[in-house]
Tab-separated table of C-alpha atoms and ligand atoms in Angstrom:
chain	number	residue	atom	x	y	z
A	6	MET	CA	-68.430	-81.835	73.205
A	7	ALA	CA	-67.760	-85.310	72.269
A	8	THR	CA	-64.685	-85.382	70.015
A	9	THR	CA	-60.911	-85.253	70.310
A	10	GLU	CA	-58.355	-84.721	67.654
A	11	SER	CA	-57.172	-88.212	68.009
A	12	ASP	CA	-58.494	-91.192	65.946
A	13	SER	CA	-60.485	-92.651	68.694
A	14	LEU	CA	-63.726	-91.253	70.406
A	15	ASP	CA	-63.804	-89.526	73.648
A	16	VAL	CA	-66.246	-91.757	75.139
A	17	GLU	CA	-66.522	-90.229	78.489
A	18	ALA	CA	-67.377	-86.888	76.953
A	19	ILE	CA	-69.912	-88.594	74.728
A	20	ARG	CA	-71.432	-90.448	77.720
A	21	ALA	CA	-71.872	-87.134	79.586
A	22	ASP	CA	-74.403	-86.029	76.646
A	23	PHE	CA	-76.723	-88.965	77.364
A	24	PRO	CA	-78.598	-88.514	80.574
A	25	ILE	CA	-80.236	-91.974	80.427
A	26	LEU	CA	-76.742	-93.680	80.904
A	27	GLU	CA	-76.659	-92.476	84.446
A	28	ARG	CA	-79.622	-94.617	85.313
A	29	GLU	CA	-79.085	-97.275	88.002
A	30	PHE	CA	-81.078	-100.407	88.723
A	31	GLY	CA	-80.488	-101.191	92.354
A	32	ASP	CA	-76.861	-100.354	92.726
A	33	GLN	CA	-75.949	-101.318	89.281
A	34	GLN	CA	-75.483	-98.843	86.446
A	35	LEU	CA	-77.264	-99.416	83.180
A	36	VAL	CA	-75.176	-101.136	80.473
A	37	TYR	CA	-77.159	-100.568	77.285
A	38	LEU	CA	-76.162	-102.969	74.584
A	39	ASP	CA	-79.478	-102.952	72.539
A	40	ASN	CA	-78.484	-100.007	70.164
A	41	ALA	CA	-79.567	-102.005	67.057
A	42	ALA	CA	-83.127	-101.817	68.344
A	43	THR	CA	-82.850	-98.244	69.207
A	44	THR	CA	-80.053	-95.947	70.312
A	45	GLN	CA	-80.286	-93.554	73.334
A	46	LYS	CA	-80.624	-89.811	72.707
A	47	PRO	CA	-78.068	-86.992	73.612
A	48	GLU	CA	-79.127	-83.732	75.448
A	49	GLN	CA	-78.735	-81.876	72.152
A	50	VAL	CA	-81.604	-83.891	70.437
A	51	ILE	CA	-83.902	-83.792	73.492
A	52	ASP	CA	-83.360	-79.970	73.714
A	53	ALA	CA	-84.006	-79.793	69.935
A	54	ILE	CA	-87.413	-81.407	70.505
A	55	SER	CA	-88.403	-79.330	73.675
A	56	ASP	CA	-86.935	-76.052	72.159
A	57	TYR	CA	-89.103	-76.646	69.143
A	58	TYR	CA	-92.363	-77.063	71.228
A	59	ARG	CA	-91.335	-74.115	73.524
A	60	GLU	CA	-90.483	-71.615	70.916
A	61	THR	CA	-91.484	-72.596	67.317
A	62	ASN	CA	-94.554	-75.079	67.255
A	63	ALA	CA	-96.995	-74.323	64.328
A	64	ASN	CA	-98.049	-76.390	61.484
A	65	VAL	CA	-95.844	-76.327	58.343
A	66	HIS	CA	-96.485	-75.088	54.774
A	67	ARG	CA	-99.899	-73.633	55.493
A	68	GLY	CA	-99.559	-70.560	57.592
A	69	LEU	CA	-98.084	-67.210	56.664
A	70	HIS	CA	-97.619	-66.190	60.310
A	71	GLN	CA	-94.123	-65.929	61.632
A	72	LEU	CA	-94.193	-69.214	63.621
A	73	SER	CA	-95.473	-71.275	60.753
A	74	GLN	CA	-92.728	-69.818	58.486
A	75	GLU	CA	-90.074	-70.517	61.080
A	76	ALA	CA	-91.310	-74.097	61.557
A	77	SER	CA	-91.534	-74.674	57.777
A	78	ILE	CA	-87.990	-73.496	57.215
A	79	ALA	CA	-86.634	-75.591	59.965
A	80	TYR	CA	-88.608	-78.715	58.830
A	81	GLU	CA	-87.649	-78.216	55.197
A	82	THR	CA	-83.947	-77.485	56.009
A	83	ALA	CA	-83.859	-80.813	57.898
A	84	HIS	CA	-84.452	-82.567	54.542
A	85	ASP	CA	-81.355	-80.726	53.132
A	86	ARG	CA	-79.207	-81.696	56.126
A	87	VAL	CA	-80.255	-85.370	55.785
A	88	ALA	CA	-79.361	-85.110	51.974
A	89	GLU	CA	-75.971	-83.864	52.546
A	90	PHE	CA	-75.453	-86.472	55.229
A	91	ILE	CA	-76.093	-89.443	52.894
A	92	GLY	CA	-74.718	-87.887	49.716
A	93	ALA	CA	-78.061	-87.242	47.968
A	94	SER	CA	-78.302	-84.281	45.708
A	95	GLY	CA	-81.018	-82.383	47.432
A	96	ARG	CA	-84.168	-82.263	49.431
A	97	GLU	CA	-86.200	-83.622	46.233
A	98	GLU	CA	-84.575	-86.880	46.991
A	99	ILE	CA	-85.436	-87.086	50.722
A	100	VAL	CA	-89.007	-88.159	51.720
A	101	PHE	CA	-89.544	-88.264	55.560
A	102	THR	CA	-91.478	-91.133	56.602
A	103	LYS	CA	-92.250	-92.770	59.996
A	104	ASN	CA	-89.457	-95.268	59.883
A	105	THR	CA	-87.547	-97.578	57.598
A	106	THR	CA	-90.601	-99.973	57.513
A	107	GLU	CA	-92.776	-97.226	56.171
A	108	SER	CA	-90.224	-96.224	53.613
A	109	MET	CA	-90.184	-99.791	52.337
A	110	ASN	CA	-93.951	-99.930	52.154
A	111	LEU	CA	-94.001	-96.526	50.414
A	112	VAL	CA	-91.989	-97.856	47.522
A	113	ALA	CA	-93.722	-101.300	47.593
A	114	TYR	CA	-97.144	-99.749	47.343
A	115	ALA	CA	-96.436	-96.687	45.058
A	116	TRP	CA	-93.933	-98.442	42.786
A	117	GLY	CA	-94.549	-102.104	43.251
A	118	LEU	CA	-98.199	-102.486	43.086
A	119	ASN	CA	-98.136	-100.442	39.787
A	120	GLU	CA	-95.063	-101.843	38.083
A	121	LEU	CA	-94.940	-105.569	39.103
A	122	GLY	CA	-96.873	-108.333	37.475
A	123	PRO	CA	-96.847	-112.002	36.596
A	124	GLY	CA	-93.305	-113.172	35.250
A	125	ASP	CA	-91.614	-110.208	37.104
A	126	GLU	CA	-89.110	-111.076	39.983
A	127	VAL	CA	-87.980	-109.354	43.060
A	128	VAL	CA	-84.678	-110.536	44.507
A	129	LEU	CA	-84.004	-110.418	48.227
A	130	THR	CA	-81.507	-111.908	50.484
A	131	GLU	CA	-81.942	-114.762	53.096
A	132	MET	CA	-81.014	-112.188	55.722
A	133	GLU	CA	-83.655	-109.681	55.036
A	134	HIS	CA	-85.431	-107.983	58.084
A	135	HIS	CA	-89.342	-108.487	58.009
A	136	ALA	CA	-89.542	-104.843	56.959
A	137	SER	CA	-88.413	-105.802	53.559
A	138	LEU	CA	-88.997	-109.579	53.397
A	139	VAL	CA	-92.867	-109.410	54.480
A	140	THR	CA	-93.509	-106.370	52.440
A	141	TRP	CA	-92.232	-107.652	49.064
A	142	GLN	CA	-93.613	-111.074	49.625
A	143	GLN	CA	-97.096	-109.710	50.084
A	144	ILE	CA	-96.751	-107.225	47.263
A	145	ALA	CA	-95.656	-110.113	44.991
A	146	LYS	CA	-98.620	-112.203	46.137
A	147	ARG	CA	-100.903	-109.251	45.091
A	148	THR	CA	-99.289	-108.769	41.641
A	149	GLY	CA	-98.330	-112.229	40.828
A	150	ALA	CA	-94.550	-111.598	40.876
A	151	ASP	CA	-92.022	-113.937	42.216
A	152	VAL	CA	-89.667	-113.467	45.111
A	153	ASN	CA	-86.199	-115.242	45.107
A	154	TYR	CA	-83.665	-115.025	47.845
A	155	ILE	CA	-79.832	-114.833	47.498
A	156	ARG	CA	-78.277	-117.486	49.649
A	157	ILE	CA	-75.912	-116.882	52.422
A	158	ASP	CA	-72.859	-119.017	53.032
A	159	GLU	CA	-71.542	-120.639	56.231
A	160	ASP	CA	-70.096	-117.392	57.504
A	161	GLY	CA	-73.258	-115.382	56.881
A	162	ARG	CA	-71.926	-113.694	53.806
A	163	LEU	CA	-73.829	-113.417	50.592
A	164	ASP	CA	-73.114	-115.955	47.865
A	165	MET	CA	-72.404	-113.510	44.992
A	166	ASP	CA	-72.507	-116.324	42.336
A	167	HIS	CA	-75.980	-117.048	43.345
A	168	ALA	CA	-76.732	-113.243	43.123
A	169	ALA	CA	-75.460	-113.179	39.641
A	170	GLU	CA	-77.694	-116.119	38.777
A	171	LEU	CA	-80.855	-114.797	40.460
A	172	ILE	CA	-80.596	-111.298	39.122
A	173	ASN	CA	-81.553	-111.475	35.546
A	174	GLU	CA	-83.821	-110.047	32.747
A	175	ASN	CA	-86.872	-110.796	34.676
A	176	THR	CA	-85.712	-109.056	37.832
A	177	GLU	CA	-87.522	-105.623	38.537
A	178	MET	CA	-86.413	-105.015	42.020
A	179	VAL	CA	-83.357	-106.021	44.221
A	180	SER	CA	-83.977	-105.177	47.821
A	181	VAL	CA	-81.073	-105.804	50.167
A	182	VAL	CA	-80.059	-105.025	53.602
A	183	HIS	CA	-76.810	-103.079	53.726
A	184	ALA	CA	-75.849	-104.316	57.330
A	185	SER	CA	-77.577	-107.348	58.705
A	186	ASN	CA	-79.163	-106.779	62.083
A	187	VAL	CA	-78.397	-110.368	63.183
A	188	LEU	CA	-75.209	-111.371	61.432
A	189	ALA	CA	-73.582	-108.000	61.264
A	190	THR	CA	-72.564	-108.819	57.663
A	191	ILE	CA	-71.907	-105.622	55.617
A	192	ASN	CA	-73.175	-106.622	52.073
A	193	PRO	CA	-71.446	-105.480	48.750
A	194	VAL	CA	-74.389	-103.203	47.772
A	195	GLY	CA	-72.369	-101.391	45.188
A	196	GLU	CA	-71.842	-104.744	43.432
A	197	LEU	CA	-75.391	-105.703	43.659
A	198	ALA	CA	-76.435	-102.293	42.456
A	199	ASP	CA	-74.358	-102.928	39.191
A	200	LEU	CA	-75.911	-106.427	38.879
A	201	ALA	CA	-79.439	-104.855	39.089
A	202	HIS	CA	-78.708	-101.955	36.831
A	203	ASP	CA	-77.165	-104.428	34.176
A	204	ASN	CA	-80.686	-106.083	34.183
A	205	ASP	CA	-82.544	-102.857	34.057
A	206	ALA	CA	-83.824	-103.435	37.636
A	207	TYR	CA	-83.846	-101.006	40.568
A	208	ILE	CA	-82.038	-101.565	43.885
A	209	PHE	CA	-83.702	-100.675	47.281
A	210	VAL	CA	-80.949	-100.694	50.030
A	211	ASP	CA	-82.139	-101.049	53.589
A	212	GLY	CA	-79.661	-98.848	55.595
A	213	ALA	CA	-81.395	-99.225	58.950
A	214	GLN	CA	-78.132	-100.753	60.362
A	215	SER	CA	-75.583	-98.983	58.276
A	216	VAL	CA	-76.331	-95.378	58.200
A	217	PRO	CA	-75.915	-94.954	62.102
A	218	ASN	CA	-72.555	-96.672	62.034
A	219	ARG	CA	-70.459	-95.900	59.051
A	220	PRO	CA	-70.079	-93.395	56.312
A	221	VAL	CA	-72.834	-93.964	53.563
A	222	ASP	CA	-73.000	-92.233	50.076
A	223	VAL	CA	-75.983	-93.279	48.332
A	224	GLU	CA	-74.701	-91.985	45.018
A	225	ALA	CA	-71.399	-93.887	45.352
A	226	ILE	CA	-73.589	-97.018	45.985
A	227	ASP	CA	-75.745	-96.057	43.042
A	228	ALA	CA	-78.751	-97.012	45.046
A	229	ASP	CA	-82.270	-96.241	43.455
A	230	PHE	CA	-83.927	-96.181	46.896
A	231	PHE	CA	-82.509	-96.305	50.483
A	232	ALA	CA	-84.081	-96.116	53.679
A	233	PHE	CA	-83.227	-95.705	57.343
A	234	SER	CA	-84.774	-94.773	60.689
A	235	GLY	CA	-83.880	-91.738	62.752
A	236	HIS	CA	-84.227	-93.491	66.107
A	237	LYS	CA	-81.296	-95.786	65.458
A	238	LEU	CA	-79.017	-92.881	65.054
A	239	CYS	CA	-79.572	-90.879	68.258
A	240	GLY	CA	-82.764	-89.302	66.738
A	241	PRO	CA	-86.415	-89.565	67.866
A	242	THR	CA	-88.773	-92.338	67.190
A	243	GLY	CA	-91.526	-91.477	64.471
A	244	ILE	CA	-89.155	-90.194	61.833
A	245	GLY	CA	-87.530	-92.191	58.977
A	246	VAL	CA	-86.084	-91.457	55.670
A	247	LEU	CA	-86.736	-92.607	52.203
A	248	TYR	CA	-83.978	-91.612	49.653
A	249	GLY	CA	-85.098	-92.059	45.937
A	250	LYS	CA	-83.482	-90.997	42.832
A	251	GLN	CA	-85.259	-87.713	41.701
A	252	GLN	CA	-86.271	-89.052	38.385
A	253	ILE	CA	-87.767	-92.208	39.877
A	254	LEU	CA	-89.718	-90.399	42.393
A	255	GLU	CA	-91.059	-87.919	39.895
A	256	GLU	CA	-92.267	-90.719	37.811
A	257	MET	CA	-93.939	-92.513	40.911
A	258	GLN	CA	-97.508	-92.051	41.968
A	259	PRO	CA	-98.060	-90.888	45.617
A	260	TYR	CA	-98.633	-93.421	48.322
A	261	LEU	CA	-100.749	-91.508	50.756
A	262	TYR	CA	-103.285	-88.938	49.474
A	263	GLY	CA	-104.575	-85.789	51.378
A	264	GLY	CA	-103.420	-82.407	52.445
A	265	ASP	CA	-99.973	-80.775	51.562
A	266	MET	CA	-99.063	-83.237	48.788
A	267	ILE	CA	-101.313	-81.642	46.153
A	268	THR	CA	-101.053	-78.612	43.952
A	269	LYS	CA	-104.557	-78.179	42.432
A	270	VAL	CA	-107.653	-79.930	43.542
A	271	THR	CA	-111.052	-79.854	41.759
A	272	TYR	CA	-114.185	-81.959	42.582
A	273	GLU	CA	-113.067	-84.196	39.635
A	274	ASP	CA	-109.271	-84.492	39.808
A	275	SER	CA	-106.042	-83.355	41.624
A	276	THR	CA	-102.474	-82.707	40.625
A	277	TRP	CA	-99.468	-83.448	42.886
A	278	ASN	CA	-97.131	-81.150	44.766
A	279	GLU	CA	-93.323	-81.059	44.000
A	280	LEU	CA	-90.941	-83.434	45.549
A	281	PRO	CA	-90.485	-84.437	48.313
A	282	TRP	CA	-93.849	-83.095	49.538
A	283	LYS	CA	-95.814	-85.307	46.977
A	284	PHE	CA	-94.989	-88.150	49.341
A	285	GLU	CA	-95.548	-86.318	52.629
A	286	ALA	CA	-99.363	-86.080	53.054
A	287	GLY	CA	-100.922	-84.601	56.119
A	288	THR	CA	-99.175	-82.909	58.899
A	289	PRO	CA	-95.736	-84.623	59.227
A	290	ALA	CA	-93.673	-85.340	62.330
A	291	ILE	CA	-92.391	-81.838	62.380
A	292	ALA	CA	-90.387	-81.890	65.791
A	293	GLN	CA	-88.945	-85.196	64.950
A	294	GLY	CA	-87.837	-84.060	61.561
A	295	ILE	CA	-86.078	-81.158	63.105
A	296	ALA	CA	-84.675	-83.166	65.783
A	297	LEU	CA	-83.396	-85.685	63.271
A	298	ALA	CA	-81.339	-83.029	61.567
A	299	GLU	CA	-79.785	-82.258	65.140
A	300	ALA	CA	-79.017	-86.037	65.586
A	301	VAL	CA	-77.352	-85.996	62.195
A	302	ASP	CA	-75.299	-82.917	63.252
A	303	TYR	CA	-74.368	-84.647	66.434
A	304	ILE	CA	-72.840	-87.840	65.024
A	305	ASP	CA	-71.351	-86.176	62.066
A	306	GLU	CA	-69.442	-83.817	64.314
A	307	ILE	CA	-68.133	-86.918	66.141
A	308	GLY	CA	-67.252	-88.350	62.663
A	309	MET	CA	-68.669	-91.400	60.845
A	310	GLU	CA	-65.249	-92.856	60.337
A	311	LYS	CA	-64.381	-92.667	64.043
A	312	ILE	CA	-67.811	-94.205	64.846
A	313	GLN	CA	-67.158	-97.058	62.585
A	314	ARG	CA	-63.670	-97.690	63.963
A	315	HIS	CA	-64.980	-97.492	67.528
A	316	GLU	CA	-67.709	-100.029	66.864
A	317	ASN	CA	-65.483	-102.456	65.118
A	318	GLU	CA	-63.061	-102.250	68.043
A	319	LEU	CA	-65.945	-103.135	70.454
A	320	ALA	CA	-67.387	-105.924	68.267
A	321	GLN	CA	-63.757	-107.232	67.860
A	322	TYR	CA	-63.179	-107.095	71.536
A	323	ALA	CA	-66.524	-108.865	72.236
A	324	LEU	CA	-65.657	-111.606	69.663
A	325	GLU	CA	-62.449	-112.318	71.396
A	326	GLN	CA	-64.011	-112.647	74.679
A	327	PHE	CA	-66.660	-114.874	73.380
A	328	GLU	CA	-64.010	-116.999	71.628
A	329	LYS	CA	-62.676	-117.967	75.205
A	330	PHE	CA	-65.724	-120.050	75.767
A	331	ASP	CA	-66.539	-123.257	74.029
A	332	ASP	CA	-70.179	-123.075	74.663
A	333	ILE	CA	-70.715	-119.804	72.855
A	334	GLU	CA	-71.852	-119.893	69.442
A	335	VAL	CA	-71.406	-116.686	67.531
A	336	PHE	CA	-73.235	-116.002	64.308
A	337	GLY	CA	-72.007	-114.091	61.295
A	338	PRO	CA	-68.657	-113.380	59.612
A	339	PRO	CA	-65.339	-113.086	61.414
A	340	ALA	CA	-64.294	-109.753	62.835
A	341	GLY	CA	-62.928	-107.273	60.083
A	342	GLU	CA	-64.056	-104.540	57.799
A	343	HIS	CA	-67.031	-106.306	56.382
A	344	ARG	CA	-68.607	-106.795	59.885
A	345	GLY	CA	-70.752	-104.224	61.813
A	346	GLY	CA	-70.790	-103.410	65.582
A	347	LEU	CA	-73.033	-106.101	66.831
A	348	VAL	CA	-72.732	-109.633	67.919
A	349	SER	CA	-75.460	-112.237	67.891
A	350	PHE	CA	-74.743	-115.496	69.958
A	351	ASN	CA	-76.207	-118.342	71.892
A	352	VAL	CA	-74.826	-119.934	75.187
A	353	GLU	CA	-75.268	-123.699	74.852
A	354	GLY	CA	-78.105	-125.070	77.080
A	355	VAL	CA	-79.418	-121.573	77.911
A	356	HIS	CA	-82.353	-120.066	75.902
A	357	ALA	CA	-81.654	-116.682	74.620
A	358	HIS	CA	-84.692	-115.161	76.471
A	359	ASP	CA	-83.453	-116.652	79.750
A	360	LEU	CA	-80.061	-115.226	78.984
A	361	SER	CA	-81.504	-111.807	78.391
A	362	GLU	CA	-83.524	-112.018	81.624
A	363	ILE	CA	-80.602	-112.886	83.722
A	364	LEU	CA	-78.460	-110.121	82.129
A	365	ASN	CA	-81.392	-107.764	83.082
A	366	ASP	CA	-80.479	-108.564	86.760
A	367	TYR	CA	-77.068	-107.088	86.155
A	368	ALA	CA	-78.594	-103.976	84.475
A	369	VAL	CA	-77.160	-105.262	81.145
A	370	ALA	CA	-79.813	-104.568	78.362
A	371	ILE	CA	-79.394	-106.837	75.218
A	372	ARG	CA	-82.079	-108.105	72.832
A	373	ALA	CA	-83.056	-111.897	72.575
A	374	GLY	CA	-85.563	-113.350	70.072
A	375	ASP	CA	-85.645	-113.638	66.222
A	376	HIS	CA	-85.018	-109.906	65.727
A	377	CYS	CA	-87.650	-109.751	63.008
A	378	THR	CA	-85.672	-112.355	60.725
A	379	GLN	CA	-87.702	-115.545	61.316
A	380	PRO	CA	-86.619	-117.205	58.113
A	381	LEU	CA	-83.007	-116.326	58.800
A	382	HIS	CA	-83.304	-118.035	62.204
A	383	ASP	CA	-84.903	-121.088	60.604
A	384	LYS	CA	-81.987	-121.310	58.202
A	385	LEU	CA	-79.511	-120.992	61.081
A	386	GLY	CA	-81.363	-123.739	62.773
A	387	VAL	CA	-82.107	-121.737	66.046
A	388	ALA	CA	-85.306	-120.430	67.482
A	389	ALA	CA	-83.689	-117.388	68.854
A	390	THR	CA	-80.396	-115.594	69.269
A	391	ALA	CA	-79.130	-113.122	71.950
A	392	ARG	CA	-77.649	-109.832	70.492
A	393	ALA	CA	-75.216	-107.254	72.030
A	394	SER	CA	-75.028	-104.131	69.961
A	395	PHE	CA	-72.762	-101.352	70.419
A	396	TYR	CA	-72.781	-97.458	69.882
A	397	ILE	CA	-70.731	-94.495	70.433
A	398	TYR	CA	-71.166	-94.322	74.171
A	399	ASN	CA	-70.270	-98.060	74.770
A	400	THR	CA	-66.852	-99.320	76.369
A	401	LYS	CA	-64.880	-102.418	76.682
A	402	SER	CA	-65.505	-102.397	80.426
A	403	GLU	CA	-69.260	-102.794	79.638
A	404	ILE	CA	-68.440	-105.724	77.485
A	405	ASP	CA	-66.532	-107.139	80.511
A	406	THR	CA	-69.751	-106.726	82.650
A	407	LEU	CA	-71.552	-108.506	79.972
A	408	VAL	CA	-69.153	-111.472	79.959
A	409	GLU	CA	-69.178	-111.670	83.689
A	410	ALA	CA	-73.028	-111.725	83.657
A	411	LEU	CA	-72.982	-114.418	81.107
A	412	ASP	CA	-70.649	-116.544	83.259
A	413	ASP	CA	-73.236	-116.272	86.003
A	414	ALA	CA	-76.037	-117.203	83.741
A	415	ARG	CA	-74.048	-120.334	82.597
A	416	GLN	CA	-73.585	-121.363	86.159
A	417	LEU	CA	-77.186	-120.925	87.018
A	418	PHE	CA	-78.100	-123.191	84.133
A	419	ALA	CA	-75.224	-125.731	84.613
B	25	LIG	N1	-84.382	-103.032	58.604
B	25	LIG	C1	-83.267	-103.539	59.392
B	25	LIG	C2	-82.142	-104.069	58.903
B	25	LIG	C3	-83.510	-103.395	60.753
B	25	LIG	O1	-82.691	-103.792	61.697
B	25	LIG	C4	-84.705	-102.730	61.277
B	25	LIG	C5	-85.007	-102.734	62.735
B	25	LIG	C6	-85.717	-102.424	60.362
B	25	LIG	C7	-85.454	-102.556	59.016
B	25	LIG	C8	-86.922	-101.726	60.837
B	25	LIG	O2	-86.679	-100.434	61.375
B	25	LIG	P1	-87.924	-99.699	61.876
B	25	LIG	O3	-87.290	-98.456	62.576
B	25	LIG	O4	-88.777	-99.463	60.825
B	25	LIG	O5	-88.665	-100.620	63.109
B	25	LIG	N2	-84.436	-103.611	63.515
B	25	LIG	C9	-84.606	-103.946	64.762
B	25	LIG	C10	-83.772	-104.809	65.520
B	25	LIG	O6	-82.885	-105.504	65.056
B	25	LIG	N3	-84.236	-104.772	66.839
B	25	LIG	O7	-85.247	-103.872	66.967
B	25	LIG	C11	-85.473	-103.386	65.782
């Protein structure tokens, strides 16, 4: 499949793994540039799901019969695979959730509601996704804690002096996005972790846009919590990951109660199962969990360094093309190591939604809107942005198609 010995990706071989990329609308082939919303799925992942239902389907952790044992082993082993992928020490630290949003809520409810109170501070950044911003804002309201936001500069980078000011002895939680889904900024999460720990606070890193695109090691970052979604890295929807340091997860109360998360139940009281099952109440997303491990195998085999390089090249190329036009405003830092593989932009005089609709006529799929970052868009002074986001199967020629379609859109609105 999908790799060559060289430094670059064999994009043609990769594309052959993704049946949806063959779709045509009219006589135009799909150009899928909405990967930050969700990525497409390779045959290997699609097969993992259908093979599971054809051959293994049973509930986990409860049957002694052969199918249940096989399903349980595959589901549990998927946790080990994910642990290895992000540098966690083992399955105890990997809780399967529905998505990044649920991972964030799990910690906010199970830790935040119990630990936060008046006088405590939660530090976020101005570029947080609503998954983190709304969650901590609401938990803070319920507990009497305050929320403060680390400022961004003109280029969309964090003001680290402001971070050092805001993170102080009152701080209990620093919750930061690793890679911005709008600005493409890669935040210095290791430095922020040090600032948090120097002040006896925890750090939660939202890795929804980083894990799919670059090598990530949660222990090297020294994150206390880390979250991402399977569907943004070639995996299925309905499965996400919460990483937590084992000792912290041990100390936390469960978020959801019910079957599977208990050890002993009487009419009066209950005790909790071992990690990570303590946080996985009820029948989990078994097929999705197993297919997530397949997705991790798939992208890991291609190589995360190569994926990062490929996306950087595409983003750089898109930025170069956009620079040729005076009426295109690009958001976020200049091309380079600290920028991820997406570009948010606006064309003067054309609303991002109109742009996206016109591009759709060219079978080019991008996203337009506030990308679940309304306060950030307010700060940028725009109601919406258009966003092209790249993945392993995208090519420079697809970016050329995007640029041509933009040119036509511009003429339509001239
Ligand atoms: N955090 C970041 C940085 C994200 O980009 C997203 C999704 C989430 C959290 C939430 O992920 P979920 O899987 O729980 O929904 N971002 C986007 C986006 O940019 N376009 O569509 C979804």
